[in-house]
XYZ file of C-alpha atoms in Angstrom:
357
model
C -0.485 -16.113 32.318
C 1.067 -13.635 29.804
C 1.615 -13.254 26.069
C 5.072 -14.127 24.625
C 7.624 -11.262 24.595
C 6.350 -8.612 22.410
C 8.547 -5.872 23.604
C 10.495 -5.601 20.059
C 7.032 -5.322 18.244
C 5.941 -2.021 16.950
C 2.309 -0.817 16.777
C 0.874 0.155 13.316
C -0.359 3.720 13.585
C -3.132 4.217 10.945
C -4.481 7.649 9.833
C -7.061 9.244 11.987
C -10.623 8.956 10.696
C -13.371 11.724 10.154
C -15.485 10.684 13.067
C -12.579 10.470 15.578
C -11.286 13.925 14.618
C -14.920 15.323 14.507
C -15.685 14.232 18.035
C -12.487 15.400 19.497
C -12.813 18.828 17.923
C -16.536 19.273 18.126
C -16.987 19.577 14.382
C -19.625 18.230 11.970
C -17.957 15.195 10.124
C -19.530 16.508 6.893
C -17.435 19.568 7.189
C -14.122 17.692 7.345
C -11.906 16.415 4.421
C -9.923 13.358 5.134
C -6.582 13.241 3.096
C -4.637 11.128 5.380
C -5.071 7.558 4.494
C -4.703 7.315 0.773
C -8.295 6.290 0.363
C -10.428 6.649 -2.982
C -12.048 10.155 -2.680
C -14.950 8.756 -4.959
C -15.678 5.834 -2.729
C -15.965 2.232 -3.893
C -17.109 1.420 -7.580
C -20.903 1.906 -7.834
C -20.830 -1.841 -9.386
C -18.956 -2.946 -6.161
C -21.495 -1.179 -3.898
C -24.393 -3.170 -5.772
C -22.509 -6.434 -5.709
C -21.924 -5.829 -1.778
C -25.654 -5.247 -1.344
C -26.628 -8.454 -3.378
C -24.019 -10.594 -1.633
C -25.309 -9.728 1.855
C -28.150 -12.119 1.523
C -25.569 -14.886 1.004
C -23.305 -13.953 3.834
C -24.249 -17.121 5.691
C -22.409 -19.225 3.107
C -18.580 -19.824 2.901
C -17.190 -17.949 -0.197
C -15.922 -21.156 -2.207
C -17.327 -20.177 -5.374
C -16.696 -16.541 -5.267
C -13.160 -17.019 -3.962
C -12.429 -19.347 -7.097
C -13.972 -17.090 -9.400
C -12.006 -13.857 -8.280
C -8.879 -16.021 -8.383
C -9.474 -16.938 -11.940
C -10.405 -13.481 -13.025
C -7.142 -12.143 -11.633
C -5.328 -14.876 -13.106
C -6.606 -14.095 -16.462
C -5.870 -10.288 -16.026
C -2.138 -11.029 -15.226
C -1.691 -14.066 -17.607
C -0.744 -16.354 -14.750
C -2.102 -19.632 -13.528
C -4.932 -19.523 -10.802
C -2.837 -21.173 -8.261
C -0.283 -18.213 -8.433
C -2.921 -15.773 -7.181
C -3.045 -15.762 -3.392
C -6.090 -13.890 -1.971
C -5.898 -12.192 1.366
C -7.645 -10.115 3.963
C -6.106 -6.995 2.560
C -2.488 -6.792 1.437
C -1.622 -7.232 4.944
C -2.942 -10.722 4.976
C -0.963 -11.618 1.836
C 2.193 -10.412 3.626
C 1.480 -12.792 6.394
C 1.037 -15.671 4.029
C 4.185 -14.938 2.439
C 5.965 -14.760 5.676
C 4.510 -18.111 6.879
C 5.623 -19.688 3.496
C 9.096 -18.348 3.539
C 10.398 -17.656 7.091
C 11.950 -20.087 9.519
C 12.325 -18.792 13.154
C 15.271 -16.357 13.262
C 15.232 -15.642 9.420
C 15.787 -12.068 8.573
C 13.873 -9.606 6.394
C 15.096 -6.445 4.826
C 12.682 -3.552 4.926
C 12.612 0.134 3.787
C 12.977 2.886 6.210
C 10.949 4.954 6.023
C 8.263 2.580 4.920
C 5.296 0.506 5.671
C 5.552 -0.649 9.298
C 3.620 -3.948 8.543
C 6.427 -5.551 6.665
C 8.502 -5.739 9.889
C 5.642 -6.409 11.911
C 4.524 -9.513 10.014
C 8.051 -10.862 10.005
C 8.258 -10.599 13.727
C 4.854 -12.125 14.289
C 6.553 -15.180 12.367
C 9.469 -15.133 14.702
C 11.718 -13.419 12.119
C 14.258 -10.583 12.536
C 14.140 -7.253 10.754
C 16.811 -5.137 9.095
C 16.574 -1.974 7.230
C 17.746 -0.091 4.165
C 17.540 3.698 4.288
C 16.009 6.014 1.930
C 17.656 9.321 1.986
C 16.130 12.799 1.579
C 19.602 13.984 0.555
C 19.308 11.527 -2.400
C 15.731 12.702 -3.118
C 14.525 9.379 -1.814
C 15.897 7.637 -4.851
C 14.983 3.999 -5.334
C 17.781 2.123 -7.091
C 19.345 -1.243 -6.813
C 22.183 0.224 -4.925
C 19.705 1.636 -2.438
C 18.682 -1.765 -1.395
C 21.951 -3.836 -2.120
C 24.113 -1.549 -0.005
C 22.340 -2.920 3.041
C 21.581 -6.411 1.819
C 23.330 -9.245 3.818
C 21.604 -12.386 2.693
C 18.113 -11.843 4.148
C 15.385 -14.294 3.466
C 12.941 -11.581 2.064
C 13.490 -8.310 0.669
C 10.567 -5.787 0.498
C 10.366 -3.113 -2.319
C 7.511 -0.817 -2.246
C 6.637 0.749 -5.656
C 5.325 3.227 -5.669
C 6.659 3.760 -2.256
C 4.694 5.221 0.748
C 5.089 7.865 1.810
C 7.616 9.316 -0.736
C 5.772 8.440 -3.893
C 8.977 7.259 -5.686
C 8.992 4.063 -7.570
C 11.484 1.314 -8.724
C 12.346 0.856 -12.346
C 11.654 -2.793 -13.394
C 15.313 -2.969 -14.359
C 16.181 -2.122 -10.696
C 13.800 -4.842 -9.481
C 15.348 -7.346 -11.748
C 19.024 -6.309 -10.803
C 18.033 -6.673 -6.991
C 16.718 -10.135 -7.657
C 19.871 -11.133 -9.941
C 22.213 -9.857 -7.077
C 20.619 -11.410 -4.062
C 21.113 -14.958 -3.026
C 19.100 -17.928 -4.363
C 17.206 -18.312 -1.103
C 16.207 -14.480 -1.226
C 12.564 -13.735 -2.194
C 12.003 -10.096 -3.624
C 8.551 -8.965 -2.626
C 7.412 -5.988 -4.661
C 4.462 -4.171 -3.041
C 2.463 -2.509 -5.772
C -0.514 -1.371 -3.655
C -0.488 1.946 -5.556
C 0.534 0.172 -8.899
C -2.537 1.436 -10.818
C -1.490 5.124 -10.238
C 2.028 4.613 -11.736
C 2.612 4.820 -15.593
C 4.959 1.869 -15.491
C 4.965 -1.824 -16.049
C 4.240 -4.185 -13.145
C 6.851 -6.462 -11.830
C 4.280 -9.433 -12.368
C 5.797 -9.753 -15.852
C 9.152 -10.913 -14.271
C 7.366 -13.969 -12.950
C 7.259 -15.563 -16.311
C 11.106 -16.259 -16.112
C 11.943 -16.003 -12.264
C 10.981 -17.917 -9.200
C 12.384 -15.433 -6.672
C 9.977 -12.411 -7.059
C 6.402 -11.956 -5.664
C 4.094 -9.086 -6.347
C 1.477 -7.581 -3.925
C -1.590 -5.749 -5.203
C -4.772 -4.431 -3.359
C -8.458 -3.382 -3.957
C -8.069 -0.751 -1.369
C -6.759 2.169 -3.333
C -7.751 2.493 -7.004
C -10.941 0.358 -6.428
C -11.899 2.148 -3.182
C -12.509 -1.066 -1.316
C -10.289 -0.431 1.704
C -13.316 -1.101 4.146
C -13.887 -4.691 2.925
C -10.242 -5.699 3.272
C -9.204 -7.412 -0.049
C -5.672 -8.008 -1.455
C -3.761 -10.529 -3.447
C -0.438 -11.715 -4.207
C 1.006 -13.060 -7.516
C 3.776 -15.528 -6.949
C 5.943 -17.900 -9.008
C 4.359 -20.984 -10.355
C 7.153 -23.310 -9.005
C 5.941 -22.782 -5.257
C 2.387 -21.430 -5.711
C 0.971 -24.490 -4.110
C 2.337 -23.409 -0.769
C -0.766 -21.241 -0.457
C -2.865 -24.258 0.555
C -0.575 -24.954 3.291
C -0.388 -21.458 4.821
C -3.476 -19.528 4.190
C -6.634 -19.236 6.503
C -9.745 -21.029 5.521
C -11.420 -18.871 2.933
C -8.830 -16.002 3.063
C -11.297 -13.376 1.525
C -14.961 -13.125 2.384
C -17.856 -13.678 0.302
C -18.669 -9.900 0.222
C -15.030 -8.995 -0.488
C -14.980 -11.335 -3.334
C -18.086 -10.308 -4.839
C -17.011 -6.616 -4.631
C -13.738 -7.324 -6.254
C -15.392 -9.184 -9.027
C -17.479 -6.272 -9.777
C -14.859 -3.629 -9.238
C -12.481 -5.240 -11.876
C -15.156 -4.618 -14.579
C -15.753 -0.995 -13.634
C -13.164 0.530 -15.780
C -14.807 4.075 -15.790
C -14.529 4.313 -11.946
C -10.781 3.220 -12.017
C -9.992 5.724 -14.932
C -11.582 8.370 -13.114
C -9.723 7.826 -9.902
C -6.307 7.656 -11.734
C -6.945 10.628 -13.837
C -8.057 12.641 -10.684
C -4.982 11.639 -8.786
C -2.898 12.748 -11.760
C -4.474 16.177 -11.569
C -4.206 16.484 -8.009
C -0.582 15.640 -7.832
C 0.156 18.412 -10.476
C -2.039 20.839 -8.610
C -0.172 20.266 -5.380
C 3.266 20.518 -7.171
C 2.288 23.894 -8.716
C 0.253 25.438 -5.976
C 1.469 24.246 -2.616
C 3.936 26.819 -0.743
C 6.173 23.895 0.376
C 8.690 21.706 -1.307
C 7.277 18.306 -2.648
C 8.516 15.194 -4.342
C 7.336 13.873 -7.527
C 4.893 10.959 -6.676
C 3.619 7.926 -8.660
C 0.999 7.135 -6.134
C -2.541 8.752 -4.975
C -0.689 11.056 -2.588
C 2.136 13.722 -2.342
C 4.877 14.091 0.383
C 5.488 17.810 1.293
C 8.135 19.349 3.720
C 6.359 21.652 6.011
C 8.730 22.080 9.031
C 6.809 21.042 12.019
C 4.681 18.361 10.751
C 2.882 17.662 13.975
C 2.032 21.200 14.422
C 0.948 21.737 10.947
C -1.245 18.602 10.884
C -2.890 19.642 14.034
C -3.621 23.180 12.783
C -4.863 21.826 9.609
C -7.250 19.438 11.564
C -8.785 22.469 13.441
C -9.506 23.996 10.068
C -11.267 20.717 8.834
C -8.577 19.057 6.803
C -6.910 15.914 7.854
C -3.548 15.025 6.408
C -0.851 12.389 7.548
C 1.904 13.605 9.942
C 4.751 11.566 8.787
C 6.509 11.630 12.072
C 5.774 7.926 12.471
C 7.643 7.297 9.374
C 10.836 9.194 10.692
C 10.001 12.260 8.856
C 8.839 14.709 11.391
C 9.272 17.624 8.887
C 6.763 16.236 6.365
C 3.161 15.550 5.771
C 1.553 13.364 3.258
C -1.392 14.588 1.441
C -3.938 12.066 -0.215
C -5.083 13.107 -3.638
C -8.839 14.153 -3.094
C -11.374 15.302 -5.433
C -10.616 18.523 -7.174
C -12.441 20.455 -4.613
C -10.980 18.716 -1.693
C -7.515 19.078 -3.158
C -7.973 22.929 -3.728
C -9.233 23.377 -0.082
C -6.429 21.344 1.300
C -3.798 23.303 -0.633
C -5.524 26.642 0.395
C -5.768 25.893 4.057
C -2.070 24.477 4.255
C -0.690 27.507 2.662
C -2.469 29.764 5.059
C -1.110 27.616 7.843
C 2.354 27.811 6.460
C 2.271 31.686 6.132
C 0.868 32.208 9.773
């Protein structure tokens, strides 16, 4: 007995963790700075931590009430109907639900290259095919309507990442609407706004008021610091929102995740501190890093360092973990997460020393 043919499927390569690197190099984990996975340097919201602790005692119960409460709270936040909010086990889970709802076997999706590998992975899991549109370093990784439409050929789903990982670029809302206008009636435009809180720009959610061909992905992993509990959500058009009941897993988000999410949404101070520190860190890296960078609207900066694998390896030995972007097809670049001020200063100093050696 064997699984089905998975030879065309890729493997998601996550950033390396502190404990993993510390064991490998014989270092104290407390001496390492991890700026590789775009995590929140301040951790979860303190209110969310308290909610997680309180929820632990009711982990024996299915999250019916908390799931409904979080859905309603998010619906109020975005001024949509609760049925339009699709909770998931991280943003990845929402991508799976959208693929289940939209794709027939053999349907094709259009994904960015470089970009988040799970778009294509999810499509293939659901027996879809994958095509790519390419972001060019020669064009400064510009995200325009033509960037996408030049490679569009009637795909069922088109994925837009805004802000984009790993470049930090974003689509203007006008570009998103132009893409939706110029693609076929059967095409869904999915706007992944996992880093949306860090961008000084309107959300594509506002397009749903007048369109049925745009869906938006959001997450609690970044600005809210809840990557470890796996909580994300989609906001979809009202016209087909009831598809969620037919494609989601039972209780798509856990009791602990839902309670944490409810608390995090009320902790404005934590979110504001996170966003303000990321803004500071981006500017610090632009100004002080001895390597070319690109303007970013996320909580990270892409830098061109030459031999990314070698630079990232040497930085690890110095106690700073950054993301080698070779897996994104950018073997000359590293991505540096915005840390605390001390973490960011240390990363820049160490990277500059590596580049000058």
